[in-house]
Tab-separated table of C-alpha atoms and ligand atoms in Angstrom:
chain	number	residue	atom	x	y	z
A	27	UNK	CA	0.000	0.000	0.000
A	28	UNK	CA	1.218	3.517	-0.695
A	29	UNK	CA	1.237	6.397	1.831
A	30	UNK	CA	-2.153	7.747	0.777
A	31	UNK	CA	-3.786	4.307	1.015
A	32	UNK	CA	-2.352	3.774	4.499
A	33	UNK	CA	-3.589	7.192	5.626
A	34	UNK	CA	-7.028	6.533	4.136
A	35	UNK	CA	-7.143	3.353	6.252
A	36	UNK	CA	-6.309	5.402	9.386
A	37	UNK	CA	-9.006	7.909	8.449
A	38	UNK	CA	-11.546	5.093	7.875
A	39	UNK	CA	-10.701	3.737	11.345
A	40	UNK	CA	-11.318	7.184	12.835
A	41	UNK	CA	-14.784	7.332	11.260
A	42	UNK	CA	-15.638	3.753	12.304
A	43	UNK	CA	-14.553	4.654	15.826
A	44	UNK	CA	-17.070	7.491	16.041
A	45	UNK	CA	-19.835	5.154	14.850
A	46	UNK	CA	-18.775	2.598	17.510
A	47	UNK	CA	-18.865	5.199	20.308
A	48	UNK	CA	-15.125	5.911	20.512
A	49	UNK	CA	-13.066	9.027	19.855
A	50	UNK	CA	-12.555	10.243	16.252
A	51	UNK	CA	-9.027	8.901	15.855
A	52	UNK	CA	-7.427	6.000	13.961
A	53	UNK	CA	-3.836	4.845	13.465
A	54	UNK	CA	-1.995	2.349	11.279
A	55	UNK	CA	1.560	1.068	11.741
A	56	UNK	CA	3.150	-0.194	8.542
A	57	UNK	CA	6.451	-1.666	7.440
A	58	UNK	CA	7.453	-1.443	3.777
A	59	UNK	CA	3.880	-0.542	2.831
A	60	UNK	CA	2.309	-3.488	4.672
A	61	UNK	CA	0.047	-2.989	7.686
A	62	UNK	CA	1.543	-4.439	10.875
A	63	UNK	CA	-1.206	-3.191	13.208
A	64	UNK	CA	-4.133	-0.814	13.223
A	65	UNK	CA	-6.295	0.607	15.989
A	66	UNK	CA	-8.698	3.337	16.904
A	67	UNK	CA	-9.181	5.405	20.022
A	68	UNK	CA	-10.884	3.428	22.815
A	69	UNK	CA	-10.630	5.821	25.757
A	70	UNK	CA	-14.348	5.836	26.531
A	71	UNK	CA	-15.034	2.238	25.474
A	72	UNK	CA	-12.190	0.763	27.576
A	73	UNK	CA	-12.326	3.314	30.423
A	74	UNK	CA	-8.648	3.967	29.679
A	75	UNK	CA	-7.420	7.558	29.305
A	76	UNK	CA	-4.227	6.303	27.627
A	77	UNK	CA	-6.063	4.254	24.963
A	78	UNK	CA	-5.351	6.667	22.119
A	79	UNK	CA	-5.233	5.193	18.603
A	80	UNK	CA	-1.444	5.529	18.363
A	81	UNK	CA	-0.776	3.893	21.758
A	82	UNK	CA	-3.239	1.083	20.963
A	83	UNK	CA	-1.550	0.518	17.580
A	84	UNK	CA	1.949	0.535	19.141
A	85	UNK	CA	0.856	-2.061	21.731
A	86	UNK	CA	-0.583	-4.310	19.011
A	87	UNK	CA	2.413	-3.926	16.670
A	88	UNK	CA	4.928	-4.600	19.449
A	89	UNK	CA	3.051	-7.707	20.560
A	90	UNK	CA	2.732	-8.947	16.974
A	91	UNK	CA	6.420	-8.426	16.142
A	92	UNK	CA	7.596	-9.561	19.590
A	93	UNK	CA	9.719	-6.474	20.200
A	94	UNK	CA	9.590	-3.108	21.960
A	95	UNK	CA	11.624	-1.569	19.113
A	96	UNK	CA	9.520	-0.700	16.055
A	97	UNK	CA	12.403	0.752	14.022
A	98	UNK	CA	11.700	0.312	10.335
A	99	UNK	CA	7.968	0.927	10.801
A	100	UNK	CA	6.052	4.146	10.070
A	101	UNK	CA	2.845	5.385	11.715
A	102	UNK	CA	-0.125	6.850	9.876
A	103	UNK	CA	-2.458	8.634	12.258
A	104	UNK	CA	-5.660	10.473	11.408
A	105	UNK	CA	-4.603	13.320	13.739
A	106	UNK	CA	-1.282	14.811	14.828
A	107	UNK	CA	-0.130	12.804	17.873
A	108	UNK	CA	-0.772	14.331	21.299
A	109	UNK	CA	2.287	14.706	23.574
A	110	UNK	CA	1.673	11.293	25.182
A	111	UNK	CA	1.523	9.556	21.814
A	112	UNK	CA	4.466	11.522	20.452
A	113	UNK	CA	6.457	10.288	23.456
A	114	UNK	CA	5.255	6.719	22.871
A	115	UNK	CA	6.289	6.988	19.196
A	116	UNK	CA	9.786	8.094	20.251
A	117	UNK	CA	10.004	5.256	22.821
A	118	UNK	CA	8.902	2.778	20.119
A	119	UNK	CA	11.514	4.137	17.663
A	120	UNK	CA	8.996	4.402	14.832
A	121	UNK	CA	10.484	6.057	11.743
A	122	UNK	CA	8.152	8.594	10.118
A	123	UNK	CA	4.922	10.081	11.494
A	124	UNK	CA	2.267	10.837	8.882
A	125	UNK	CA	-0.775	12.748	10.183
A	126	UNK	CA	-3.912	14.284	8.668
A	127	UNK	CA	-5.809	16.518	11.128
A	128	UNK	CA	-3.586	18.622	13.382
A	129	UNK	CA	-3.643	19.755	17.033
A	130	UNK	CA	-5.566	22.950	16.174
A	131	UNK	CA	-8.253	20.902	14.395
A	132	UNK	CA	-8.482	18.699	17.516
A	133	UNK	CA	-8.759	21.773	19.772
A	134	UNK	CA	-11.670	23.072	17.681
A	135	UNK	CA	-13.709	19.959	18.524
A	136	UNK	CA	-12.813	20.054	22.238
A	137	UNK	CA	-9.633	17.973	22.646
A	138	UNK	CA	-6.699	19.049	24.851
A	139	UNK	CA	-3.746	18.178	22.574
A	140	UNK	CA	-2.847	21.802	21.890
A	141	UNK	CA	-3.338	22.776	25.557
A	142	UNK	CA	-0.951	20.004	26.720
A	143	UNK	CA	1.663	20.990	24.120
A	144	UNK	CA	1.496	24.564	25.488
A	145	UNK	CA	1.796	23.258	29.094
A	146	UNK	CA	4.996	21.359	28.219
A	147	UNK	CA	6.591	24.574	26.988
A	148	UNK	CA	6.033	26.212	30.413
A	149	UNK	CA	8.308	25.951	33.463
A	150	UNK	CA	6.962	23.290	35.894
A	151	UNK	CA	5.800	25.917	38.421
A	152	UNK	CA	3.840	27.763	35.701
A	153	UNK	CA	1.782	24.711	34.656
A	154	UNK	CA	-1.823	24.036	35.656
A	155	UNK	CA	-0.739	20.641	37.060
A	156	UNK	CA	1.162	20.896	40.349
A	157	UNK	CA	4.494	19.023	40.478
A	158	UNK	CA	6.575	18.492	43.625
A	159	UNK	CA	9.955	16.816	44.076
A	160	UNK	CA	9.711	14.142	46.822
A	161	UNK	CA	12.271	11.635	48.228
A	162	UNK	CA	14.820	11.802	45.378
A	163	UNK	CA	17.604	10.344	47.554
A	164	UNK	CA	15.534	7.237	48.318
A	165	UNK	CA	14.534	6.778	44.668
A	166	UNK	CA	18.116	6.888	43.413
A	167	UNK	CA	18.933	3.317	44.552
A	168	UNK	CA	16.928	1.709	41.695
A	169	UNK	CA	18.879	3.819	39.190
A	170	UNK	CA	22.185	2.686	40.699
A	171	UNK	CA	20.990	-0.952	40.636
A	172	UNK	CA	20.094	-0.524	36.940
A	173	UNK	CA	23.423	1.069	36.120
A	174	UNK	CA	25.336	-1.746	37.818
A	175	UNK	CA	23.248	-4.553	36.286
A	176	UNK	CA	25.230	-6.114	33.440
A	177	UNK	CA	22.301	-8.393	32.514
A	178	UNK	CA	19.846	-5.570	31.734
A	179	UNK	CA	17.987	-5.179	28.468
A	180	UNK	CA	18.527	-1.573	27.441
A	181	UNK	CA	15.861	0.329	25.590
B	26	LIG	ZN1	-2.508	10.657	21.977
């Protein structure tokens, strides 16, 4: 499948999702033009605030390929990834992100993607969400254990 066909599949998933009671988002992960996994948003259906189309597709693709590293795969998403999904895409090492609607389009229909992007750009004490450093000395031990573990699987 070419890029446009893969994006049209993501867009079709976004429309099917609305009809099924989910959010208006769909995503396809493909390798060399072949679909590895596809998913739609299931936040309300699964009672899971992290069940965005991109995260759902990454989980399915990783399980299918038996790896946490999706290098060599691209993602086609019906809307620009929110900060959570963008982070997940970086963690998954996906190659190229193709998107159709953008964060401003999502804001116009009531989604917080653009708001969260603007929050990230602020200093922690300027954000709406309160953040407080707590027990950093006690938390450091796990990091030292990780650093000293020669058997670890790095990611
Ligand atoms: Zn997202």
